[in-house]
Coordinates of C-alpha atoms and ligand atoms in Angstrom, one line a residue:
M1281 CA 120.4 19.0 40.9
R1282 CA 117.9 16.9 40.0
I1283 CA 116.6 14.7 37.1
A1284 CA 113.0 13.4 36.0
V1285 CA 112.3 10.1 35.1
L1286 CA 109.5 9.4 33.3
N1287 CA 108.3 5.4 32.7
K1288 CA 106.7 5.5 29.1
D1289 CA 105.2 2.6 30.0
K1290 CA 103.3 3.6 32.2
C1291 CA 102.4 6.9 30.6
Q1292 CA 98.8 7.1 28.8
P1293 CA 97.8 9.9 28.6
R1294 CA 94.8 9.5 26.5
Q1295 CA 93.9 7.8 29.7
C1296 CA 94.4 10.5 32.0
S1297 CA 93.6 13.5 32.4
K1298 CA 96.8 14.9 31.9
E1299 CA 97.4 15.8 35.9
C1300 CA 101.1 16.4 36.0
Y1301 CA 100.2 19.0 33.2
K1302 CA 97.2 20.4 35.2
Y1303 CA 98.6 20.6 38.2
C1304 CA 102.6 21.7 37.5
P1305 CA 102.4 25.1 39.0
R1306 CA 105.3 26.2 36.8
V1307 CA 103.0 25.2 34.0
R1308 CA 100.3 27.1 35.4
T1309 CA 102.4 30.8 35.8
G1310 CA 103.3 30.0 32.4
D1311 CA 107.0 28.3 31.8
E1312 CA 106.2 25.5 29.6
T1313 CA 108.2 22.6 32.7
I1314 CA 105.6 19.9 30.6
L1315 CA 105.1 19.5 27.3
F1316 CA 103.5 16.2 25.2
G1317 CA 105.5 14.4 21.9
E1318 CA 104.6 15.0 18.5
D1319 CA 105.6 11.3 17.8
D1320 CA 104.4 9.4 21.4
G1321 CA 101.5 12.0 22.7
K1322 CA 103.8 10.8 26.1
A1323 CA 105.3 13.4 28.7
I1324 CA 108.2 15.3 27.8
I1325 CA 109.3 17.2 31.6
T1326 CA 112.2 19.7 31.3
E1327 CA 114.5 18.8 34.0
S1328 CA 116.2 23.5 34.2
L1329 CA 112.2 24.3 34.3
C1330 CA 111.4 21.9 37.1
S1331 CA 111.4 23.2 40.9
G1332 CA 111.2 19.7 42.1
C1333 CA 107.9 20.5 44.0
G1334 CA 107.2 16.5 43.0
I1335 CA 103.6 17.7 42.4
C1336 CA 103.1 16.0 39.0
V1337 CA 104.7 12.8 41.1
K1338 CA 101.6 12.7 43.7
K1339 CA 99.0 14.0 40.6
C1340 CA 100.1 10.6 37.8
Q1341 CA 97.4 8.0 38.6
F1342 CA 100.6 5.6 36.4
D1343 CA 102.3 6.2 39.4
A1344 CA 104.5 7.5 35.3
I1345 CA 107.2 10.5 37.0
M1346 CA 109.6 10.0 39.5
I1347 CA 111.9 13.7 40.7
I1348 CA 114.6 12.8 42.5
G1349 CA 117.4 15.0 43.9
L1350 CA 121.2 13.4 43.1
P1351 CA 124.2 13.8 45.3
E1352 CA 125.8 17.0 44.6
S1353 CA 129.0 15.1 43.5
L1354 CA 127.9 14.1 40.0
E1355 CA 128.1 16.5 37.1
Y1356 CA 126.8 14.4 33.7
P1357 CA 126.1 11.5 33.7
T1358 CA 128.0 8.6 31.5
H1359 CA 124.8 7.8 29.8
R1360 CA 121.6 8.8 29.7
Y1361 CA 118.7 7.1 27.8
G1362 CA 117.4 10.3 26.4
Q1363 CA 115.4 12.7 27.9
N1364 CA 113.6 11.6 31.1
G1365 CA 115.4 8.8 30.6
F1366 CA 117.0 6.5 33.1
A1367 CA 120.6 7.8 34.1
L1368 CA 123.8 5.8 34.6
Y1369 CA 126.9 7.7 36.6
G1370 CA 130.2 6.1 36.0
L1371 CA 131.3 3.0 34.9
P1372 CA 133.1 -0.8 36.2
V1373 CA 136.2 -0.2 35.2
P1374 CA 137.0 -4.4 33.5
Q1375 CA 140.8 -5.4 34.7
Q1376 CA 143.0 -8.4 32.6
G1377 CA 143.5 -11.2 34.6
K1378 CA 141.1 -10.0 37.5
V1379 CA 137.8 -10.8 38.6
T1380 CA 135.5 -7.6 38.8
G1381 CA 132.3 -7.6 40.9
I1382 CA 129.1 -5.4 41.2
L1383 CA 126.9 -5.2 43.7
G1384 CA 124.1 -3.6 44.1
P1385 CA 119.7 -3.6 43.2
N1386 CA 118.2 -4.8 40.3
G1387 CA 117.4 -1.3 38.4
I1388 CA 120.6 0.2 39.3
G1389 CA 122.1 -0.3 35.2
K1390 CA 124.7 -3.1 35.5
S1391 CA 123.0 -4.5 32.4
T1392 CA 123.4 -0.5 30.5
A1393 CA 127.0 -0.6 32.0
V1394 CA 127.8 -3.8 30.4
Q1395 CA 126.0 -3.4 27.0
I1396 CA 129.0 0.1 27.2
L1397 CA 131.9 -2.3 28.1
S1398 CA 131.2 -4.7 25.4
G1399 CA 130.4 -2.2 22.4
A1400 CA 127.1 -2.6 21.3
L1401 CA 126.5 0.9 22.8
I1402 CA 128.0 4.3 23.3
P1403 CA 127.9 6.6 26.0
N1404 CA 126.6 9.2 25.7
F1405 CA 127.8 11.5 28.3
G1406 CA 123.8 12.7 28.3
E1407 CA 123.7 14.7 25.4
E1408 CA 121.6 14.0 21.8
E1409 CA 125.2 12.5 19.4
T1410 CA 128.2 10.8 20.2
S1411 CA 131.1 8.5 18.8
W1412 CA 133.0 6.6 19.5
G1413 CA 136.0 9.7 18.7
K1414 CA 133.9 11.7 21.7
V1415 CA 134.3 8.2 24.4
L1416 CA 138.0 7.5 23.2
E1417 CA 138.7 11.8 23.8
H1418 CA 137.2 11.4 27.3
Y1419 CA 138.8 8.2 28.8
S1420 CA 142.0 9.0 27.2
G1421 CA 144.6 8.8 29.5
T1422 CA 142.4 6.7 31.7
A1423 CA 142.8 2.4 32.4
L1424 CA 138.7 2.5 30.7
G1425 CA 140.8 4.9 27.8
D1426 CA 143.3 1.4 26.4
Y1427 CA 139.7 -1.1 27.0
F1428 CA 137.3 1.6 24.8
K1429 CA 140.4 1.1 21.9
L1430 CA 140.1 -2.6 21.1
A1431 CA 135.5 -2.1 22.2
S1432 CA 135.1 1.0 19.2
S1433 CA 137.0 -1.3 17.3
G1434 CA 134.9 -4.2 17.4
N1435 CA 137.9 -6.2 17.8
L1436 CA 136.3 -7.1 21.2
K1437 CA 135.4 -10.5 22.1
V1438 CA 132.8 -10.7 24.7
S1439 CA 131.3 -13.4 26.8
Q1440 CA 127.8 -12.9 28.8
K1441 CA 125.5 -15.0 30.4
P1442 CA 122.2 -14.0 31.3
Q1443 CA 120.9 -13.5 34.6
Y1444 CA 117.1 -15.5 33.9
V1445 CA 118.3 -19.1 32.7
D1446 CA 114.5 -20.1 32.9
L1447 CA 114.7 -18.1 29.5
I1448 CA 117.1 -20.6 27.4
P1449 CA 114.8 -22.8 27.0
K1450 CA 113.1 -20.6 25.0
A1451 CA 115.3 -19.4 23.2
F1452 CA 117.2 -23.0 22.4
K1453 CA 116.0 -26.4 21.2
G1454 CA 118.0 -29.3 21.0
K1455 CA 120.7 -31.3 23.3
T1456 CA 122.5 -29.7 25.8
S1457 CA 126.0 -31.5 23.8
D1458 CA 124.4 -29.2 20.5
L1459 CA 124.2 -26.0 22.6
L1460 CA 127.2 -26.6 24.2
N1461 CA 129.2 -27.6 21.4
K1462 CA 128.0 -24.7 19.3
A1463 CA 129.9 -22.4 22.0
N1464 CA 132.8 -24.1 22.4
T1465 CA 135.3 -22.4 20.4
S1466 CA 137.8 -22.4 23.1
G1467 CA 137.5 -26.2 23.2
R1468 CA 138.0 -26.2 26.6
L1469 CA 134.9 -27.9 27.1
E1470 CA 135.4 -31.4 27.9
D1471 CA 137.5 -29.9 30.9
V1472 CA 134.1 -27.6 32.1
I1473 CA 131.9 -30.5 31.4
E1474 CA 134.4 -32.4 34.1
K1475 CA 134.2 -30.1 36.1
L1476 CA 130.4 -28.5 36.4
E1477 CA 129.8 -32.4 37.2
M1478 CA 127.5 -32.7 33.9
K1479 CA 128.0 -35.6 32.5
D1480 CA 125.0 -36.6 33.0
I1481 CA 122.6 -34.0 31.0
M1482 CA 124.7 -33.9 27.7
D1483 CA 122.3 -36.3 25.8
R1484 CA 119.3 -34.9 28.0
D1485 CA 117.3 -32.4 25.8
I1486 CA 117.1 -28.3 27.1
G1487 CA 113.9 -28.4 27.6
A1488 CA 113.5 -31.1 30.1
L1489 CA 116.2 -28.9 32.8
S1490 CA 115.7 -28.3 36.1
G1491 CA 117.3 -25.0 37.2
G1492 CA 119.6 -25.7 38.9
E1493 CA 121.3 -28.0 35.2
L1494 CA 120.2 -24.4 33.1
Q1495 CA 122.2 -22.8 35.1
K1496 CA 124.9 -24.9 34.6
V1497 CA 124.9 -25.0 31.0
A1498 CA 125.5 -21.3 31.1
I1499 CA 127.8 -20.6 32.5
A1500 CA 129.7 -23.6 31.3
A1501 CA 128.6 -22.1 27.3
C1502 CA 129.7 -19.2 29.0
I1503 CA 133.0 -20.7 29.7
V1504 CA 133.8 -22.3 26.6
K1505 CA 133.3 -19.2 24.5
E1506 CA 136.8 -17.4 23.3
A1507 CA 136.7 -14.0 23.9
D1508 CA 138.1 -11.0 25.8
F1509 CA 135.4 -9.6 28.2
Y1510 CA 133.2 -12.2 30.3
F1511 CA 130.1 -11.2 31.7
F1512 CA 128.1 -13.3 34.0
D1513 CA 125.4 -11.6 35.4
E1514 CA 124.3 -14.1 38.5
I1515 CA 125.6 -17.4 39.2
S1516 CA 124.1 -18.7 42.1
S1517 CA 120.4 -19.4 41.5
Y1518 CA 118.7 -22.4 42.3
L1519 CA 122.9 -24.2 42.5
D1520 CA 123.7 -25.5 45.3
I1521 CA 127.0 -24.3 47.5
Y1522 CA 128.9 -26.3 46.2
Q1523 CA 127.6 -26.3 42.9
R1524 CA 128.3 -22.3 43.3
I1525 CA 131.5 -22.5 44.8
N1526 CA 132.4 -25.6 42.2
A1527 CA 131.3 -22.1 39.8
A1528 CA 133.4 -19.8 40.7
R1529 CA 136.3 -21.2 41.3
L1530 CA 136.1 -22.1 37.2
I1531 CA 135.5 -18.1 37.0
Q1532 CA 138.4 -17.4 38.9
D1533 CA 139.9 -19.7 36.7
L1534 CA 139.4 -17.8 33.7
A1535 CA 141.0 -14.3 34.9
K1536 CA 144.0 -16.4 37.3
E1537 CA 144.9 -19.1 34.9
L1538 CA 143.8 -17.6 31.3
N1539 CA 144.5 -13.4 31.8
K1540 CA 140.8 -12.8 31.1
S1541 CA 138.7 -9.3 32.1
V1542 CA 136.1 -11.1 33.9
M1543 CA 132.9 -9.1 35.3
V1544 CA 130.5 -10.6 37.4
V1545 CA 126.7 -9.7 39.0
E1546 CA 126.2 -11.6 42.3
H1547 CA 124.1 -11.0 44.8
D1548 CA 125.1 -13.9 47.1
L1549 CA 126.9 -12.2 49.4
A1550 CA 129.3 -15.1 50.3
I1551 CA 130.2 -16.3 46.8
L1552 CA 130.4 -12.4 44.8
D1553 CA 133.2 -12.5 47.9
M1554 CA 135.4 -16.0 47.4
L1555 CA 134.9 -14.8 44.0
A1556 CA 135.5 -11.3 43.4
D1557 CA 139.2 -10.1 43.1
T1558 CA 137.9 -5.9 43.6
V1559 CA 133.8 -4.4 43.8
H1560 CA 132.6 -1.6 42.5
I1561 CA 128.9 -1.3 43.9
A1562 CA 126.1 0.2 42.3
Y1563 CA 123.6 2.8 44.1
G1564 CA 120.8 5.2 43.1
T1565 CA 117.3 4.9 42.7
P1566 CA 116.1 1.7 40.8
A1567 CA 114.9 3.0 37.6
G1568 CA 115.7 6.2 38.2
Y1569 CA 119.9 7.0 38.1
G1570 CA 123.1 4.4 39.3
V1571 CA 126.1 5.4 40.0
M1572 CA 129.2 2.9 39.5
T1573 CA 131.5 3.6 42.2
M1574 CA 135.3 3.4 42.1
P1575 CA 136.7 0.1 43.0
K1576 CA 136.7 -1.2 46.3
S1577 CA 138.4 -4.8 47.2
V1578 CA 136.7 -7.4 48.2
R1579 CA 136.3 -7.3 51.7
V1580 CA 135.7 -3.7 52.4
G1581 CA 133.4 -3.1 49.3
I1582 CA 130.8 -5.4 50.8
N1583 CA 131.2 -4.4 54.4
Q1584 CA 130.6 -0.7 53.7
Y1585 CA 127.4 -2.1 51.5
I1586 CA 126.3 -3.7 54.6
K1587 CA 126.6 -1.4 57.1
G1588 CA 125.1 1.1 54.5
Y1589 CA 127.5 3.9 54.9
L1590 CA 129.7 4.7 51.6
P1591 CA 132.5 6.7 53.2
E1592 CA 135.2 7.5 51.1
E1593 CA 131.8 9.0 48.5
N1594 CA 130.2 10.1 52.0
I1595 CA 126.7 8.2 51.1
R1596 CA 124.4 6.8 52.8
I1597 CA 122.8 3.8 51.2
R1598 CA 120.8 2.2 52.9
D1599 CA 119.2 3.8 56.8
E1600 CA 120.1 0.8 58.8
A1601 CA 123.0 -1.7 58.2
I1602 CA 122.0 -6.1 57.7
R1603 CA 122.9 -7.2 61.2
F1604 CA 124.0 -11.1 61.9
E1605 CA 123.6 -13.7 64.9
T1606 CA 127.1 -12.9 66.5
H1607 CA 125.6 -16.2 68.6
P1608 CA 123.8 -19.2 67.2
P1609 CA 120.5 -18.6 68.5
K1610 CA 118.7 -19.9 72.3
D1611 CA 118.4 -23.8 71.5
G1612 CA 114.4 -22.6 71.7
A1613 CA 113.9 -25.2 75.2
D1614 CA 111.1 -22.6 76.5
V1615 CA 108.9 -22.3 73.8
R1616 CA 105.9 -24.3 72.8
T1617 CA 106.3 -27.0 70.2
I1618 CA 103.1 -26.5 67.7
L1619 CA 103.9 -29.6 65.2
S1620 CA 105.7 -32.8 64.7
Y1621 CA 106.6 -35.3 62.0
D1622 CA 107.2 -38.9 62.2
S1623 CA 110.5 -40.6 60.1
F1624 CA 109.0 -41.1 56.6
T1625 CA 110.7 -42.4 53.2
K1626 CA 109.9 -42.4 49.7
K1627 CA 111.5 -44.1 46.8
F1628 CA 110.7 -42.5 43.1
G1629 CA 111.1 -45.8 41.2
D1630 CA 114.4 -47.2 41.3
A1631 CA 116.7 -44.1 40.9
F1632 CA 116.0 -42.1 44.2
S1633 CA 114.9 -42.9 48.0
L1634 CA 114.9 -40.9 50.3
E1635 CA 115.0 -41.5 54.4
A1636 CA 113.8 -38.5 57.0
K1637 CA 113.5 -38.7 60.6
G1638 CA 111.1 -37.5 62.7
G1639 CA 110.8 -34.4 63.8
S1640 CA 109.0 -31.3 65.7
V1641 CA 108.5 -27.9 65.3
K1642 CA 107.7 -24.5 67.7
E1643 CA 105.8 -21.9 67.6
G1644 CA 106.5 -19.0 65.5
E1645 CA 110.8 -20.3 64.7
V1646 CA 112.0 -20.4 61.1
L1647 CA 113.5 -23.5 60.4
G1648 CA 116.1 -22.9 57.1
I1649 CA 116.8 -25.8 55.4
V1650 CA 119.7 -27.2 53.8
G1651 CA 121.6 -29.4 51.8
P1652 CA 123.7 -30.9 48.8
N1653 CA 121.0 -30.1 45.1
G1654 CA 119.3 -33.8 44.6
T1655 CA 119.2 -34.7 48.6
G1656 CA 115.2 -34.2 48.2
K1657 CA 114.3 -32.0 49.9
S1658 CA 111.9 -30.4 47.6
T1659 CA 110.0 -33.9 48.1
F1660 CA 110.8 -33.7 51.8
V1661 CA 108.4 -30.2 52.1
K1662 CA 106.1 -31.6 49.3
I1663 CA 105.3 -34.8 51.5
L1664 CA 105.1 -32.1 54.7
A1665 CA 102.5 -30.2 52.7
G1666 CA 101.1 -33.0 51.6
E1667 CA 101.8 -33.4 47.6
I1668 CA 102.7 -36.2 47.6
E1669 CA 102.6 -39.1 50.0
P1670 CA 104.9 -40.5 51.6
D1671 CA 105.6 -44.7 51.0
T1672 CA 106.4 -46.1 54.8
G1673 CA 105.6 -43.8 57.7
E1674 CA 102.9 -41.4 58.3
V1675 CA 103.6 -37.9 58.8
G1676 CA 100.8 -37.4 60.8
I1677 CA 100.6 -33.4 60.0
D1678 CA 97.3 -32.5 60.1
V1679 CA 97.3 -29.0 59.5
K1680 CA 96.8 -26.1 56.6
I1681 CA 100.1 -25.7 54.6
S1682 CA 100.2 -23.1 52.5
Y1683 CA 103.9 -23.5 49.7
K1684 CA 105.9 -21.5 47.5
P1685 CA 107.4 -23.9 45.0
Q1686 CA 111.0 -23.0 43.8
Y1687 CA 110.0 -23.0 40.6
I1688 CA 107.2 -20.3 39.3
K1689 CA 105.7 -20.6 37.4
A1690 CA 103.7 -16.9 35.0
D1691 CA 101.9 -19.2 32.6
A1692 CA 98.7 -17.6 33.5
E1693 CA 97.3 -13.8 32.0
I1694 CA 96.7 -12.4 35.2
R1695 CA 97.4 -9.0 36.8
V1696 CA 99.1 -9.4 40.5
R1697 CA 96.3 -7.7 41.8
D1698 CA 93.6 -10.4 40.5
L1699 CA 95.7 -13.1 41.5
L1700 CA 96.7 -12.0 45.2
M1701 CA 92.9 -11.7 45.6
E1702 CA 92.0 -14.8 44.8
V1703 CA 95.0 -16.6 47.0
A1704 CA 95.7 -14.2 49.3
D1705 CA 92.8 -14.0 52.8
K1706 CA 94.5 -11.5 53.8
F1707 CA 95.1 -9.2 50.7
G1708 CA 94.0 -5.6 51.6
T1709 CA 94.3 -5.7 54.9
G1710 CA 95.8 -3.2 56.9
Y1711 CA 98.1 -6.0 58.1
Y1712 CA 98.4 -6.8 55.0
E1713 CA 100.1 -3.5 53.7
T1714 CA 102.3 -2.6 56.5
E1715 CA 104.2 -6.3 56.8
I1716 CA 104.2 -7.2 53.7
A1717 CA 102.8 -5.4 50.8
R1718 CA 104.7 -2.4 51.5
P1719 CA 108.0 -3.9 52.7
L1720 CA 107.7 -5.8 49.5
R1721 CA 107.2 -3.3 47.8
L1722 CA 104.5 -5.1 45.3
D1723 CA 102.1 -1.4 44.9
K1724 CA 104.2 -0.6 41.9
L1725 CA 103.4 -4.1 40.4
Y1726 CA 99.5 -4.4 41.0
D1727 CA 98.1 -3.0 37.5
S1728 CA 101.0 -5.3 36.1
Y1729 CA 100.5 -9.4 34.0
L1730 CA 102.1 -12.0 35.8
T1731 CA 103.9 -12.2 32.1
D1732 CA 105.1 -9.7 32.6
L1733 CA 106.9 -9.6 35.4
S1734 CA 110.7 -10.4 35.5
G1735 CA 112.3 -12.9 37.8
G1736 CA 113.1 -11.1 40.6
E1737 CA 108.7 -9.2 41.4
L1738 CA 108.0 -12.5 40.2
Q1739 CA 110.2 -13.9 43.8
R1740 CA 108.5 -11.3 46.2
V1741 CA 104.9 -11.9 44.5
A1742 CA 104.9 -15.3 44.6
I1743 CA 106.2 -14.9 48.8
A1744 CA 103.6 -13.0 49.3
A1745 CA 101.0 -14.7 47.7
C1746 CA 102.9 -17.7 50.3
L1747 CA 102.2 -15.5 53.7
S1748 CA 98.8 -14.0 52.9
R1749 CA 97.5 -17.4 52.9
E1750 CA 95.4 -18.8 55.9
A1751 CA 97.8 -21.6 57.4
D1752 CA 99.1 -22.9 60.2
F1753 CA 103.1 -23.3 59.0
Y1754 CA 104.5 -22.6 56.1
I1755 CA 107.1 -23.3 53.8
L1756 CA 109.4 -21.3 51.3
D1757 CA 111.3 -23.1 48.3
E1758 CA 114.2 -21.3 47.5
P1759 CA 112.8 -17.4 48.7
S1760 CA 116.1 -15.2 47.1
A1761 CA 116.4 -17.1 43.7
H1762 CA 116.8 -13.7 41.2
L1763 CA 116.2 -11.2 44.0
D1764 CA 118.7 -9.2 45.0
V1765 CA 120.7 -8.0 47.7
E1766 CA 118.4 -5.7 49.5
Q1767 CA 116.2 -7.3 48.3
R1768 CA 117.5 -10.8 50.3
A1769 CA 117.6 -8.9 53.7
I1770 CA 114.3 -7.1 53.4
A1771 CA 111.9 -10.4 52.3
T1772 CA 114.8 -12.4 55.7
R1773 CA 112.5 -9.9 57.8
V1774 CA 109.3 -10.5 56.3
I1775 CA 109.3 -13.8 56.5
T1776 CA 111.6 -14.1 60.5
R1777 CA 108.4 -10.9 62.1
F1778 CA 105.5 -13.2 59.9
A1779 CA 106.6 -16.4 61.9
E1780 CA 107.0 -14.2 65.7
S1781 CA 104.1 -12.3 65.0
N1782 CA 101.7 -14.7 63.8
S1783 CA 103.0 -17.2 65.8
K1784 CA 103.4 -19.6 63.1
T1785 CA 106.3 -21.6 62.0
A1786 CA 108.0 -21.4 58.4
M1787 CA 110.7 -23.8 57.3
V1788 CA 112.5 -22.0 54.6
V1789 CA 114.9 -23.8 52.0
D1790 CA 117.7 -21.9 50.5
H1791 CA 121.4 -22.5 49.7
D1792 CA 122.2 -18.7 50.3
I1793 CA 124.2 -18.4 53.5
Y1794 CA 123.6 -15.5 54.1
M1795 CA 120.0 -15.5 54.4
I1796 CA 120.2 -18.9 55.2
D1797 CA 122.7 -16.9 59.2
M1798 CA 119.6 -14.5 59.5
I1799 CA 116.9 -16.4 58.9
S1800 CA 116.9 -19.0 60.8
Q1801 CA 116.4 -19.5 64.4
R1802 CA 117.3 -24.1 64.2
L1803 CA 118.6 -26.4 60.8
I1804 CA 116.9 -29.8 58.7
V1805 CA 120.1 -30.6 57.1
F1806 CA 119.7 -33.0 54.3
E1807 CA 122.8 -35.8 53.3
G1808 CA 123.2 -37.9 51.0
E1809 CA 124.6 -38.4 46.9
P1810 CA 122.9 -36.1 44.5
S1811 CA 119.8 -37.7 42.4
K1812 CA 120.2 -41.7 44.1
S1813 CA 119.5 -41.4 48.0
G1814 CA 118.6 -38.8 50.2
L1815 CA 118.5 -38.6 54.4
A1816 CA 116.6 -35.7 56.0
N1817 CA 118.7 -34.9 59.9
A1818 CA 116.2 -34.2 62.5
P1819 CA 116.1 -30.7 63.1
T1820 CA 118.5 -29.0 65.6
N1821 CA 120.1 -25.5 66.3
M1822 CA 122.1 -23.5 63.9
K1823 CA 125.8 -24.8 65.3
N1824 CA 125.3 -28.0 65.4
G1825 CA 123.0 -27.8 62.2
M1826 CA 126.1 -25.7 60.1
N1827 CA 128.7 -28.2 61.4
K1828 CA 127.3 -30.8 59.6
F1829 CA 126.0 -29.3 57.0
L1830 CA 129.5 -27.6 56.1
S1831 CA 131.4 -30.8 57.3
N1832 CA 130.0 -32.7 54.2
L1833 CA 131.0 -29.9 52.3
D1834 CA 134.6 -29.9 53.6
I1835 CA 134.5 -26.2 53.3
T1836 CA 135.1 -23.4 56.7
F1837 CA 133.3 -20.5 57.4
R1838 CA 134.5 -17.7 59.7
R1839 CA 133.4 -14.4 60.2
D1840 CA 134.2 -11.2 59.5
E1841 CA 135.4 -9.1 62.4
E1842 CA 133.5 -5.8 61.8
T1843 CA 129.8 -6.6 60.4
K1844 CA 129.5 -10.4 61.9
R1845 CA 129.0 -11.6 57.9
P1846 CA 129.8 -15.1 57.9
R1847 CA 133.0 -15.5 54.9
V1848 CA 134.2 -18.3 53.3
N1849 CA 137.7 -19.4 54.4
N1850 CA 141.0 -20.6 51.7
N1851 CA 141.1 -24.2 51.0
M1852 CA 143.8 -25.1 53.6
S1853 CA 144.4 -21.6 54.4
R1854 CA 146.0 -21.8 58.5
L1855 CA 141.6 -20.7 59.3
D1856 CA 140.4 -23.0 57.3
R1857 CA 143.2 -25.9 58.8
E1858 CA 143.2 -25.1 62.0
Q1859 CA 138.9 -25.0 62.8
K1860 CA 139.2 -28.2 60.7
E1861 CA 140.9 -29.9 63.4
K1862 CA 138.7 -28.7 66.1
G1863 CA 136.1 -29.4 63.8
E1864 CA 134.4 -25.8 63.8
Y1865 CA 132.8 -25.3 60.6
Y1866 CA 131.3 -22.0 61.4
Y1867 CA 131.0 -19.6 64.5
S1868 CA 134.3 -19.8 65.4
Ligands
ADP2937 P1 120.8 -3.6 35.8 O1 121.7 -4.3 35.1 O2 121.3 -2.8 37.3 O3 119.0 -3.9 36.7 P2 119.4 -1.9 33.8 O4 120.3 -1.3 33.1 O5 119.4 -3.4 32.9 O6 119.7 -2.2 35.1 O7 118.7 -0.9 33.7 C1 118.3 0.5 33.8 C2 117.4 1.4 33.8 O8 117.9 1.7 32.6 C3 115.6 0.1 34.0 O9 115.2 1.3 34.1 C4 115.7 0.3 32.6 O10 114.7 0.1 32.1 C5 115.7 1.6 31.6 N1 116.8 0.6 30.2 C6 117.7 0.1 29.7 N2 117.8 -0.5 28.5 C7 116.9 0.6 28.1 C8 116.7 1.4 26.6 N3 116.9 0.8 26.0 N4 116.0 2.9 27.2 C9 115.5 2.9 27.8 N5 115.9 3.0 28.7 C10 115.8 1.7 29.4
SF4_2938 FE1 106.3 20.4 37.1 FE2 108.4 20.4 38.0 FE3 107.1 20.2 40.4 FE4 106.4 17.9 38.5 S1 107.6 18.6 39.6 S2 104.7 19.3 39.5 S3 107.4 18.7 36.8 S4 107.4 22.0 39.1

């Protein structure tokens, strides 16, 4: 079985010679396999007449057509956005009192599924006509049947946290307290402000908040609304690990203490692992079709996802497993030091002071930078990058630095290709194509305007732009933000290979423990009191670094036996207590 999916935005029949139609062998033998719509003139492909040869896919200069062979087990879609539209197979099942996770790439139908579950979209099972009556009949006698009875009656109250918090200031003008008081139909606001540590931002204008603060506001607004079904689309971007865990605990309380149905999409696997009870894996072809598996226990589901094979479904979702280091990487004493920096300090008025201990970096290594928000990580990298002057101490770095900031602005009306040609010295070289553009899947983005890109697409472009500038030292601030799990694994590989094969050094600031674990050879650990003072320690090996970092947070991690991925221990569990006694917060 196969489907033909047309990206209607890309299909421009007035600007091409209709090559799909001209070259389609079935059209040439007289079938009406490809027609053009009477209203919009765009291609319509009749799947039952298509042989799946793929010629139209190659001939279309706008990359508008996908012909996709589907796994045999799929019969009919749960929902399809019309002929040649995206098709969704299966639905996640909300459970009262439980947190249900969805794990999978972007563009695979997670938002479509949530729209259906919130009652805003009636699933059509791939047909033109649909009604709630049909849906109730279809799911009668199943858990979803009862759920849809409520959803279809219009009595289901839904509260959702959007994925891209950066857009909130565009939609809301006013103070944080205005926004949250309006959302607070449950009366839970005071408790949530306390637990998410938001007192200081209540009187601030929404437009003046940082990404991390906006993320907290969005999570709080979703929690304090009284509803039956809660959906959180990514809670982690811009939050540090301590804030992620705090938010995760509050969301668990919604399910456990208030008996609500909670669903989350989360790409930070350490957080998903501690937050969700069950997960549905979503797989397929982004923008083509998506399948939601049956629910799996969270440990089993994440392990299957990491290994890339789903045994119950007999589906391979990736050629290779995502790999974690079982042992901390070596100190690398034999590797050449290419650059040293001296101790320095920086004060911003009376409000914040940073003290940084000097250190050195080695050729070809990737250094991870971890620590709470507000302890000066971005200031530290900006000083290294020469964007800010320190007050005392000379950094003493006389090398060229390429820097990707944490918040990426897309305010210029410029196409991705033009931007990269302008900033990237290596743009268009064979090296650039194979090592950067192809893995980060940039080819499909070249003709888009920067302002039309999603957060994840913008992140991939920014990572590529940073790595393809000619420099000695590369600094990437939170490259994982808005990337899905697949893209995080790919970005990790691209950055590591780049440093290794060019004998360059990279520093990566990130809060995703999985990414830090995979990407770093050594660590710089930040400590301090958020927004008041920060201390940047000298680079140290992974074991010492993670122990210091996690002991400051009072959290321990163990390794999953099967996949070697890090897992958060339950607070005060046997392992947690044993590891804390031994001072082994990581790598036990
Ligand atoms: P995810 O939430 O997993 O990122 P979505 O459910 O948002 O995925 O989208 C899956 C696919 O469905 C995308 O290719 C998107 O362009 C398409 N899609 C979403 N809404 C519509 C719509 N109203 N009409 C047609 N296609 C849509
Ligand atoms: Fe025609 Fe189908 Fe081949 Fe496209 S894939 S050229 S529609 S037969």
